[in-house]
GROMACS .gro file of C-alpha atoms in nm:
model
  126
    1MET     CA    1   0.000   0.000   0.000
    2GLN     CA    2   0.131   0.343  -0.097
    3THR     CA    3   0.120   0.615   0.170
    4LEU     CA    4   0.175   0.988   0.208
    5TYR     CA    5   0.536   0.904   0.297
    6ASP     CA    6   0.585   0.762  -0.054
    7VAL     CA    7   0.434   1.076  -0.204
    8LEU     CA    8   0.663   1.310  -0.011
    9VAL     CA    9   0.986   1.108  -0.013
   10SER     CA   10   0.970   0.911  -0.339
   11ASP     CA   11   0.783   1.166  -0.554
   12LEU     CA   12   0.492   0.924  -0.604
   13ALA     CA   13   0.192   1.096  -0.762
   14LEU     CA   14  -0.069   1.163  -0.493
   15LEU     CA   15  -0.343   0.995  -0.699
   16ASP     CA   16  -0.141   0.672  -0.688
   17ALA     CA   17  -0.179   0.669  -0.309
   18VAL     CA   18  -0.550   0.763  -0.294
   19LEU     CA   19  -0.783   0.493  -0.162
   20PRO     CA   20  -1.158   0.517  -0.224
   21VAL     CA   21  -1.359   0.456   0.094
   22GLY     CA   22  -1.696   0.283   0.108
   23PRO     CA   23  -1.910   0.132  -0.165
   24PRO     CA   24  -1.947   0.306  -0.505
   25PRO     CA   25  -2.009   0.583  -0.574
   26HIS     CA   26  -1.704   0.680  -0.369
   27PHE     CA   27  -1.772   1.015  -0.209
   28LEU     CA   28  -1.478   0.984   0.027
   29SER     CA   29  -1.117   0.903  -0.049
   30LEU     CA   30  -0.810   0.905   0.171
   31VAL     CA   31  -0.436   0.890   0.149
   32PRO     CA   32  -0.310   0.662   0.422
   33ALA     CA   33  -0.017   0.733   0.647
   34ASN     CA   34   0.173   0.519   0.891
   35LEU     CA   35   0.469   0.546   1.126
   36ASP     CA   36   0.702   0.603   0.829
   37LEU     CA   37   0.560   0.955   0.796
   38ALA     CA   38   0.744   1.050   1.117
   39ASP     CA   39   1.072   0.979   0.934
   40THR     CA   40   0.986   1.191   0.629
   41TRP     CA   41   1.162   1.511   0.726
   42ARG     CA   42   1.483   1.337   0.831
   43ARG     CA   43   1.493   1.150   0.499
   44ILE     CA   44   1.455   1.464   0.287
   45ALA     CA   45   1.646   1.714   0.501
   46GLY     CA   46   1.829   1.963   0.287
   47LYS     CA   47   1.585   1.942  -0.004
   48ILE     CA   48   1.492   2.285  -0.140
   49GLY     CA   49   1.137   2.403  -0.068
   50LEU     CA   50   1.053   2.156   0.209
   51GLU     CA   51   0.765   2.367   0.340
   52GLY     CA   52   0.589   2.346   0.001
   53LEU     CA   53   0.620   1.971  -0.061
   54LEU     CA   54   0.264   1.885   0.036
   55LYS     CA   55   0.121   2.180  -0.159
   56ALA     CA   56   0.310   2.066  -0.469
   57ALA     CA   57   0.185   1.708  -0.424
   58LEU     CA   58  -0.174   1.831  -0.388
   59ALA     CA   59  -0.165   2.074  -0.682
   60PRO     CA   60  -0.254   1.819  -0.956
   61VAL     CA   61  -0.558   1.687  -0.763
   62VAL     CA   62  -0.706   2.001  -0.605
   63GLY     CA   63  -0.971   2.032  -0.876
   64SER     CA   64  -1.072   1.666  -0.842
   65PHE     CA   65  -1.213   1.700  -0.490
   66SER     CA   66  -1.469   1.929  -0.330
   67TYR     CA   67  -1.277   1.933  -0.003
   68ILE     CA   68  -0.936   1.816   0.107
   69VAL     CA   69  -0.891   1.769   0.480
   70LEU     CA   70  -0.541   1.750   0.623
   71ASP     CA   71  -0.523   1.600   0.972
   72CYS     CA   72  -0.214   1.714   1.162
   73PRO     CA   73  -0.052   1.632   1.493
   74PRO     CA   74  -0.089   1.883   1.776
   75SER     CA   75   0.255   2.030   1.716
   76LEU     CA   76   0.415   2.290   1.496
   77ASP     CA   77   0.646   2.045   1.321
   78MET     CA   78   0.725   2.026   0.949
   79THR     CA   79   0.413   1.818   0.882
   80THR     CA   80   0.192   2.093   1.024
   81MET     CA   81   0.392   2.363   0.845
   82ASN     CA   82   0.339   2.182   0.514
   83ALA     CA   83  -0.033   2.158   0.583
   84LEU     CA   84  -0.052   2.530   0.662
   85VAL     CA   85   0.133   2.620   0.343
   86ALA     CA   86  -0.110   2.402   0.144
   87ALA     CA   87  -0.429   2.511   0.326
   88SER     CA   88  -0.679   2.787   0.265
   89GLU     CA   89  -0.864   2.742   0.596
   90VAL     CA   90  -0.782   2.590   0.933
   91ILE     CA   91  -1.007   2.420   1.188
   92VAL     CA   92  -0.848   2.378   1.530
   93PRO     CA   93  -1.034   2.183   1.797
   94VAL     CA   94  -0.923   2.306   2.139
   95ASP     CA   95  -1.032   2.283   2.498
   96MET     CA   96  -0.993   2.577   2.731
   97SER     CA   97  -0.696   2.448   2.928
   98VAL     CA   98  -0.396   2.676   2.975
   99PHE     CA   99  -0.181   2.465   2.741
  100SER     CA  100  -0.442   2.466   2.465
  101VAL     CA  101  -0.484   2.842   2.482
  102ARG     CA  102  -0.105   2.895   2.477
  103GLY     CA  103  -0.077   2.653   2.185
  104MET     CA  104  -0.347   2.841   1.995
  105VAL     CA  105  -0.159   3.170   2.045
  106LYS     CA  106   0.157   3.008   1.903
  107LEU     CA  107  -0.042   2.863   1.612
  108MET     CA  108  -0.190   3.203   1.527
  109GLY     CA  109   0.161   3.353   1.522
  110THR     CA  110   0.282   3.072   1.299
  111MET     CA  111  -0.013   3.122   1.065
  112GLU     CA  112   0.079   3.488   1.035
  113GLU     CA  113   0.430   3.386   0.926
  114VAL     CA  114   0.296   3.124   0.684
  115ARG     CA  115   0.077   3.386   0.516
  116LYS     CA  116   0.399   3.534   0.375
  117VAL     CA  117   0.427   3.227   0.148
  118ASN     CA  118   0.058   3.129   0.136
  119SER     CA  119  -0.157   3.437   0.100
  120SER     CA  120  -0.471   3.224   0.054
  121LEU     CA  121  -0.451   3.100   0.417
  122GLN     CA  122  -0.743   3.270   0.588
  123PRO     CA  123  -0.691   3.427   0.930
  124PRO     CA  124  -0.859   3.228   1.206
  125HIS     CA  125  -1.206   3.335   1.315
  126VAL     CA  126  -1.189   3.410   1.685
   0.00000   0.00000   0.00000
């Protein structure tokens, strides 16, 4: 099975990793990931334009889907940065704990920086 790791590290076309979900007609598709994804950034360190890898992989398929949802870990690592560079909107589920609020403040600052390379990223609605 091909995964997002293969897309990002081996330049596999994203459509070659897409799996339709459910019975036809397939209204939902996904690109699987596994533990290998955690090793992605170490494997491609030094490659030019790392923050735009996911956006470049998504570019050929953007018109094929009504929505593309990128699920990210609760950290500001390179996976999340790639998702922010590729995104136009962000949904962040948070609780009202001190750590969540502090994390949201950091995320909003990061989004402001990302807007320098992705002007289509909408500011969060607060």
